[in-house]
Amino acid sequence: YQNIDGSFVLSGYTKTYGAGQKDCYVLNISSTGLLLWSKTIGGSLDEEAFSIIQTNDGGFALARVTQSFGSGGNDCYLVKLNNSGNLLWTKTIGGLNSDYFKSIQQKSNSNIVACGWYGINAGNYDLYITEFGNLGTFILGKTVGSSGIETGQGIVITNDNCLIAAGYSDNIGSGLTDM
């Protein structure tokens, strides 16, 4: 992701640094390739980052998955950093089944929306969209799906502040996994 100042922020995971097996790793690199700062976020188990944005306050928000925090297994994990990479807040959502945040955006009112999937029961997932205030206050969560698997892989915000989520389903369409 290219920041307002021309630098780049990258996110993913590392097994080399941090507290656990896999920890979220965020790097801020200047436009000439110099490391400005790096941040490792995680617990004793696995954490990964899938999407990062620069928020309108100059900080960053990450859509992630965690095994170290939450209800067990994989849980949705949202992280907010300031412009120096310092942790401001985290939010974990999930049940006993596998839950993921895969994509994140910020609305014009500064609220943060994320999408992914929520494990309804073993092997069945519903597309999941959430909205949080910029300070981490939970505003809403919405699942969409039927029996089978429906996942959210990406989310965009339209000019009129509507949300469009893209993903796949193995229950709707031709009977195989469809977009």
PDB file of C-alpha atoms in Angstrom:
ATOM      1  CA  TYR A   1       0.000   0.000   0.000  1.00  0.00           C
ATOM      2  CA  GLN A   2       1.413   3.429  -0.910  1.00  0.00           C
ATOM      3  CA  ASN A   3       0.969   6.043   1.831  1.00  0.00           C
ATOM      4  CA  ILE A   4       0.061   9.694   1.450  1.00  0.00           C
ATOM      5  CA  ASP A   5       3.747  10.659   1.996  1.00  0.00           C
ATOM      6  CA  GLY A   6       4.937   8.386  -0.838  1.00  0.00           C
ATOM      7  CA  SER A   7       6.324   5.658   1.445  1.00  0.00           C
ATOM      8  CA  PHE A   8       5.013   2.098   1.318  1.00  0.00           C
ATOM      9  CA  VAL A   9       3.530  -0.042   4.060  1.00  0.00           C
ATOM     10  CA  LEU A  10       3.624  -3.824   3.712  1.00  0.00           C
ATOM     11  CA  SER A  11       1.953  -6.435   5.886  1.00  0.00           C
ATOM     12  CA  GLY A  12       2.060 -10.188   6.170  1.00  0.00           C
ATOM     13  CA  TYR A  13       3.626 -12.484   8.721  1.00  0.00           C
ATOM     14  CA  THR A  14       7.021 -13.515  10.043  1.00  0.00           C
ATOM     15  CA  LYS A  15       8.305 -16.624  11.761  1.00  0.00           C
ATOM     16  CA  THR A  16      11.631 -14.953  12.561  1.00  0.00           C
ATOM     17  CA  TYR A  17      10.519 -12.106  14.835  1.00  0.00           C
ATOM     18  CA  GLY A  18       7.803 -11.839  17.472  1.00  0.00           C
ATOM     19  CA  ALA A  19       6.230 -13.906  20.205  1.00  0.00           C
ATOM     20  CA  GLY A  20       4.747 -16.896  18.398  1.00  0.00           C
ATOM     21  CA  GLN A  21       4.900 -19.313  15.538  1.00  0.00           C
ATOM     22  CA  LYS A  22       3.679 -16.731  13.001  1.00  0.00           C
ATOM     23  CA  ASP A  23       3.256 -13.084  13.931  1.00  0.00           C
ATOM     24  CA  CYS A  24       1.864 -10.221  11.922  1.00  0.00           C
ATOM     25  CA  TYR A  25       4.687  -8.160  10.448  1.00  0.00           C
ATOM     26  CA  VAL A  26       4.232  -4.578   9.235  1.00  0.00           C
ATOM     27  CA  LEU A  27       6.970  -2.605   7.475  1.00  0.00           C
ATOM     28  CA  ASN A  28       7.036   1.047   6.462  1.00  0.00           C
ATOM     29  CA  ILE A  29       9.580   1.676   3.682  1.00  0.00           C
ATOM     30  CA  SER A  30      10.485   5.025   2.121  1.00  0.00           C
ATOM     31  CA  SER A  31      10.058   5.604  -1.603  1.00  0.00           C
ATOM     32  CA  THR A  32      13.853   5.081  -1.918  1.00  0.00           C
ATOM     33  CA  GLY A  33      13.769   1.716  -0.077  1.00  0.00           C
ATOM     34  CA  LEU A  34      14.889   2.744   3.426  1.00  0.00           C
ATOM     35  CA  LEU A  35      13.218   1.019   6.387  1.00  0.00           C
ATOM     36  CA  LEU A  36      11.340   3.697   8.347  1.00  0.00           C
ATOM     37  CA  TRP A  37       9.858   1.355  10.978  1.00  0.00           C
ATOM     38  CA  SER A  38       8.679  -2.208  11.494  1.00  0.00           C
ATOM     39  CA  LYS A  39       6.170  -3.719  13.899  1.00  0.00           C
ATOM     40  CA  THR A  40       5.524  -7.302  14.966  1.00  0.00           C
ATOM     41  CA  ILE A  41       2.109  -8.083  16.467  1.00  0.00           C
ATOM     42  CA  GLY A  42       1.070 -11.419  17.872  1.00  0.00           C
ATOM     43  CA  GLY A  43       0.786 -13.916  20.665  1.00  0.00           C
ATOM     44  CA  SER A  44       2.025 -17.437  21.263  1.00  0.00           C
ATOM     45  CA  LEU A  45       0.210 -18.979  18.248  1.00  0.00           C
ATOM     46  CA  ASP A  46      -0.327 -17.882  14.616  1.00  0.00           C
ATOM     47  CA  GLU A  47      -1.341 -14.436  13.365  1.00  0.00           C
ATOM     48  CA  GLU A  48      -1.399 -13.245   9.753  1.00  0.00           C
ATOM     49  CA  ALA A  49      -2.312  -9.943   8.072  1.00  0.00           C
ATOM     50  CA  PHE A  50      -4.189 -10.019   4.777  1.00  0.00           C
ATOM     51  CA  SER A  51      -5.060  -6.394   4.074  1.00  0.00           C
ATOM     52  CA  ILE A  52      -3.780  -3.014   5.253  1.00  0.00           C
ATOM     53  CA  ILE A  53      -4.943   0.544   4.617  1.00  0.00           C
ATOM     54  CA  GLN A  54      -3.786   3.968   5.646  1.00  0.00           C
ATOM     55  CA  THR A  55      -6.595   5.616   7.581  1.00  0.00           C
ATOM     56  CA  ASN A  56      -7.576   9.247   7.168  1.00  0.00           C
ATOM     57  CA  ASP A  57      -5.854  10.116  10.490  1.00  0.00           C
ATOM     58  CA  GLY A  58      -2.501   9.002   9.012  1.00  0.00           C
ATOM     59  CA  GLY A  59      -2.463   5.697  10.914  1.00  0.00           C
ATOM     60  CA  PHE A  60      -3.060   2.186   9.594  1.00  0.00           C
ATOM     61  CA  ALA A  61      -5.696  -0.517   9.965  1.00  0.00           C
ATOM     62  CA  LEU A  62      -5.120  -4.212   9.289  1.00  0.00           C
ATOM     63  CA  ALA A  63      -7.527  -7.056   8.559  1.00  0.00           C
ATOM     64  CA  ARG A  64      -6.083 -10.174  10.142  1.00  0.00           C
ATOM     65  CA  VAL A  65      -6.634 -13.612  11.574  1.00  0.00           C
ATOM     66  CA  THR A  66      -5.471 -14.710  15.024  1.00  0.00           C
ATOM     67  CA  GLN A  67      -5.147 -17.988  16.881  1.00  0.00           C
ATOM     68  CA  SER A  68      -3.628 -16.443  20.023  1.00  0.00           C
ATOM     69  CA  PHE A  69      -6.557 -14.218  20.976  1.00  0.00           C
ATOM     70  CA  GLY A  70     -10.318 -14.738  20.898  1.00  0.00           C
ATOM     71  CA  SER A  71     -12.591 -17.748  21.266  1.00  0.00           C
ATOM     72  CA  GLY A  72     -10.375 -20.445  19.828  1.00  0.00           C
ATOM     73  CA  GLY A  73      -9.229 -21.641  16.457  1.00  0.00           C
ATOM     74  CA  ASN A  74      -8.937 -18.843  13.901  1.00  0.00           C
ATOM     75  CA  ASP A  75     -10.698 -15.592  14.810  1.00  0.00           C
ATOM     76  CA  CYS A  76     -11.205 -12.302  12.970  1.00  0.00           C
ATOM     77  CA  TYR A  77      -8.657  -9.762  14.178  1.00  0.00           C
ATOM     78  CA  LEU A  78      -8.685  -6.040  13.449  1.00  0.00           C
ATOM     79  CA  VAL A  79      -5.674  -3.886  14.393  1.00  0.00           C
ATOM     80  CA  LYS A  80      -5.271  -0.102  14.416  1.00  0.00           C
ATOM     81  CA  LEU A  81      -1.791   1.468  14.446  1.00  0.00           C
ATOM     82  CA  ASN A  82      -0.767   5.115  14.574  1.00  0.00           C
ATOM     83  CA  ASN A  83       1.444   6.662  11.872  1.00  0.00           C
ATOM     84  CA  SER A  84       4.605   5.447  13.668  1.00  0.00           C
ATOM     85  CA  GLY A  85       3.389   1.845  13.834  1.00  0.00           C
ATOM     86  CA  ASN A  86       2.456   1.920  17.519  1.00  0.00           C
ATOM     87  CA  LEU A  87      -0.532  -0.205  18.511  1.00  0.00           C
ATOM     88  CA  LEU A  88      -3.674   1.835  19.297  1.00  0.00           C
ATOM     89  CA  TRP A  89      -6.276  -0.925  19.621  1.00  0.00           C
ATOM     90  CA  THR A  90      -7.271  -4.423  18.528  1.00  0.00           C
ATOM     91  CA  LYS A  91     -10.637  -6.135  18.114  1.00  0.00           C
ATOM     92  CA  THR A  92     -11.198  -9.883  18.003  1.00  0.00           C
ATOM     93  CA  ILE A  93     -14.430 -11.487  16.770  1.00  0.00           C
ATOM     94  CA  GLY A  94     -15.101 -15.178  16.430  1.00  0.00           C
ATOM     95  CA  GLY A  95     -16.556 -18.369  17.717  1.00  0.00           C
ATOM     96  CA  LEU A  96     -15.207 -21.866  18.040  1.00  0.00           C
ATOM     97  CA  ASN A  97     -15.014 -22.366  14.261  1.00  0.00           C
ATOM     98  CA  SER A  98     -12.739 -20.697  11.710  1.00  0.00           C
ATOM     99  CA  ASP A  99     -13.320 -16.937  11.292  1.00  0.00           C
ATOM    100  CA  TYR A 100     -11.254 -14.591   9.090  1.00  0.00           C
ATOM    101  CA  PHE A 101     -10.995 -10.943   8.105  1.00  0.00           C
ATOM    102  CA  LYS A 102      -9.536 -10.743   4.580  1.00  0.00           C
ATOM    103  CA  SER A 103     -10.181  -7.171   3.400  1.00  0.00           C
ATOM    104  CA  ILE A 104     -10.526  -3.730   4.971  1.00  0.00           C
ATOM    105  CA  GLN A 105     -11.569  -0.215   3.890  1.00  0.00           C
ATOM    106  CA  GLN A 106     -12.390   3.103   5.544  1.00  0.00           C
ATOM    107  CA  LYS A 107     -15.629   4.989   4.902  1.00  0.00           C
ATOM    108  CA  SER A 108     -15.780   8.765   4.468  1.00  0.00           C
ATOM    109  CA  ASN A 109     -17.151   9.075   8.045  1.00  0.00           C
ATOM    110  CA  SER A 110     -13.884   7.413   9.300  1.00  0.00           C
ATOM    111  CA  ASN A 111     -15.600   4.117  10.188  1.00  0.00           C
ATOM    112  CA  ILE A 112     -13.635   0.993   9.299  1.00  0.00           C
ATOM    113  CA  VAL A 113     -15.327  -1.882   7.458  1.00  0.00           C
ATOM    114  CA  ALA A 114     -13.886  -5.365   7.129  1.00  0.00           C
ATOM    115  CA  CYS A 115     -15.075  -8.509   5.412  1.00  0.00           C
ATOM    116  CA  GLY A 116     -14.178 -12.155   5.513  1.00  0.00           C
ATOM    117  CA  TRP A 117     -16.122 -15.113   6.831  1.00  0.00           C
ATOM    118  CA  TYR A 118     -17.624 -16.423  10.036  1.00  0.00           C
ATOM    119  CA  GLY A 119     -17.711 -20.139  10.846  1.00  0.00           C
ATOM    120  CA  ILE A 120     -21.340 -21.041  11.464  1.00  0.00           C
ATOM    121  CA  ASN A 121     -20.469 -24.675  12.172  1.00  0.00           C
ATOM    122  CA  ALA A 122     -17.660 -27.022  11.187  1.00  0.00           C
ATOM    123  CA  GLY A 123     -17.185 -26.737   7.424  1.00  0.00           C
ATOM    124  CA  ASN A 124     -19.871 -24.089   6.854  1.00  0.00           C
ATOM    125  CA  TYR A 125     -18.997 -20.399   6.598  1.00  0.00           C
ATOM    126  CA  ASP A 126     -20.971 -17.247   5.898  1.00  0.00           C
ATOM    127  CA  LEU A 127     -19.652 -14.072   4.320  1.00  0.00           C
ATOM    128  CA  TYR A 128     -19.138 -11.627   7.186  1.00  0.00           C
ATOM    129  CA  ILE A 129     -19.059  -7.819   7.064  1.00  0.00           C
ATOM    130  CA  THR A 130     -18.391  -5.630  10.103  1.00  0.00           C
ATOM    131  CA  GLU A 131     -18.170  -1.937  10.784  1.00  0.00           C
ATOM    132  CA  PHE A 132     -16.207  -0.270  13.577  1.00  0.00           C
ATOM    133  CA  GLY A 133     -15.751   3.343  14.590  1.00  0.00           C
ATOM    134  CA  ASN A 134     -12.240   4.733  14.074  1.00  0.00           C
ATOM    135  CA  LEU A 135     -11.654   4.315  17.838  1.00  0.00           C
ATOM    136  CA  GLY A 136     -12.615   0.619  17.724  1.00  0.00           C
ATOM    137  CA  THR A 137     -16.264   0.786  18.773  1.00  0.00           C
ATOM    138  CA  PHE A 138     -18.251  -2.097  17.260  1.00  0.00           C
ATOM    139  CA  ILE A 139     -21.099  -0.709  15.136  1.00  0.00           C
ATOM    140  CA  LEU A 140     -22.507  -3.698  13.251  1.00  0.00           C
ATOM    141  CA  GLY A 141     -21.864  -7.177  11.965  1.00  0.00           C
ATOM    142  CA  LYS A 142     -23.736  -8.903   9.154  1.00  0.00           C
ATOM    143  CA  THR A 143     -23.496 -12.470   7.869  1.00  0.00           C
ATOM    144  CA  VAL A 144     -24.725 -13.511   4.415  1.00  0.00           C
ATOM    145  CA  GLY A 145     -25.042 -17.113   3.354  1.00  0.00           C
ATOM    146  CA  SER A 146     -26.901 -20.380   3.419  1.00  0.00           C
ATOM    147  CA  SER A 147     -25.765 -23.955   3.947  1.00  0.00           C
ATOM    148  CA  GLY A 148     -22.261 -24.509   2.647  1.00  0.00           C
ATOM    149  CA  ILE A 149     -19.460 -22.014   2.217  1.00  0.00           C
ATOM    150  CA  GLU A 150     -19.772 -18.305   1.407  1.00  0.00           C
ATOM    151  CA  THR A 151     -16.674 -16.186   1.988  1.00  0.00           C
ATOM    152  CA  GLY A 152     -15.743 -12.530   1.640  1.00  0.00           C
ATOM    153  CA  GLN A 153     -12.397 -11.977  -0.055  1.00  0.00           C
ATOM    154  CA  GLY A 154     -12.575  -8.252  -0.810  1.00  0.00           C
ATOM    155  CA  ILE A 155     -14.642  -5.184  -0.018  1.00  0.00           C
ATOM    156  CA  VAL A 156     -14.970  -1.786  -1.706  1.00  0.00           C
ATOM    157  CA  ILE A 157     -16.912   1.337  -0.810  1.00  0.00           C
ATOM    158  CA  THR A 158     -18.870   3.075  -3.550  1.00  0.00           C
ATOM    159  CA  ASN A 159     -19.109   6.860  -3.989  1.00  0.00           C
ATOM    160  CA  ASP A 160     -22.529   6.802  -2.262  1.00  0.00           C
ATOM    161  CA  ASN A 161     -21.093   4.879   0.766  1.00  0.00           C
ATOM    162  CA  CYS A 162     -22.540   1.479  -0.167  1.00  0.00           C
ATOM    163  CA  LEU A 163     -20.451  -1.636   0.381  1.00  0.00           C
ATOM    164  CA  ILE A 164     -19.688  -4.232  -2.278  1.00  0.00           C
ATOM    165  CA  ALA A 165     -18.161  -7.489  -1.115  1.00  0.00           C
ATOM    166  CA  ALA A 166     -16.651 -10.084  -3.438  1.00  0.00           C
ATOM    167  CA  GLY A 167     -16.049 -13.676  -2.507  1.00  0.00           C
ATOM    168  CA  TYR A 168     -17.084 -17.187  -3.397  1.00  0.00           C
ATOM    169  CA  SER A 169     -19.771 -19.733  -2.652  1.00  0.00           C
ATOM    170  CA  ASP A 170     -19.992 -23.474  -3.072  1.00  0.00           C
ATOM    171  CA  ASN A 171     -23.763 -23.388  -2.587  1.00  0.00           C
ATOM    172  CA  ILE A 172     -25.027 -20.748  -5.028  1.00  0.00           C
ATOM    173  CA  GLY A 173     -24.469 -20.984  -8.792  1.00  0.00           C
ATOM    174  CA  SER A 174     -23.327 -23.983 -10.802  1.00  0.00           C
ATOM    175  CA  GLY A 175     -22.817 -26.220  -7.763  1.00  0.00           C
ATOM    176  CA  LEU A 176     -19.054 -25.882  -7.687  1.00  0.00           C
ATOM    177  CA  THR A 177     -17.178 -22.978  -6.126  1.00  0.00           C
ATOM    178  CA  ASP A 178     -18.396 -19.823  -7.868  1.00  0.00           C
ATOM    179  CA  MET A 179     -17.692 -16.093  -7.476  1.00  0.00           C
TER     180      MET A 179
END
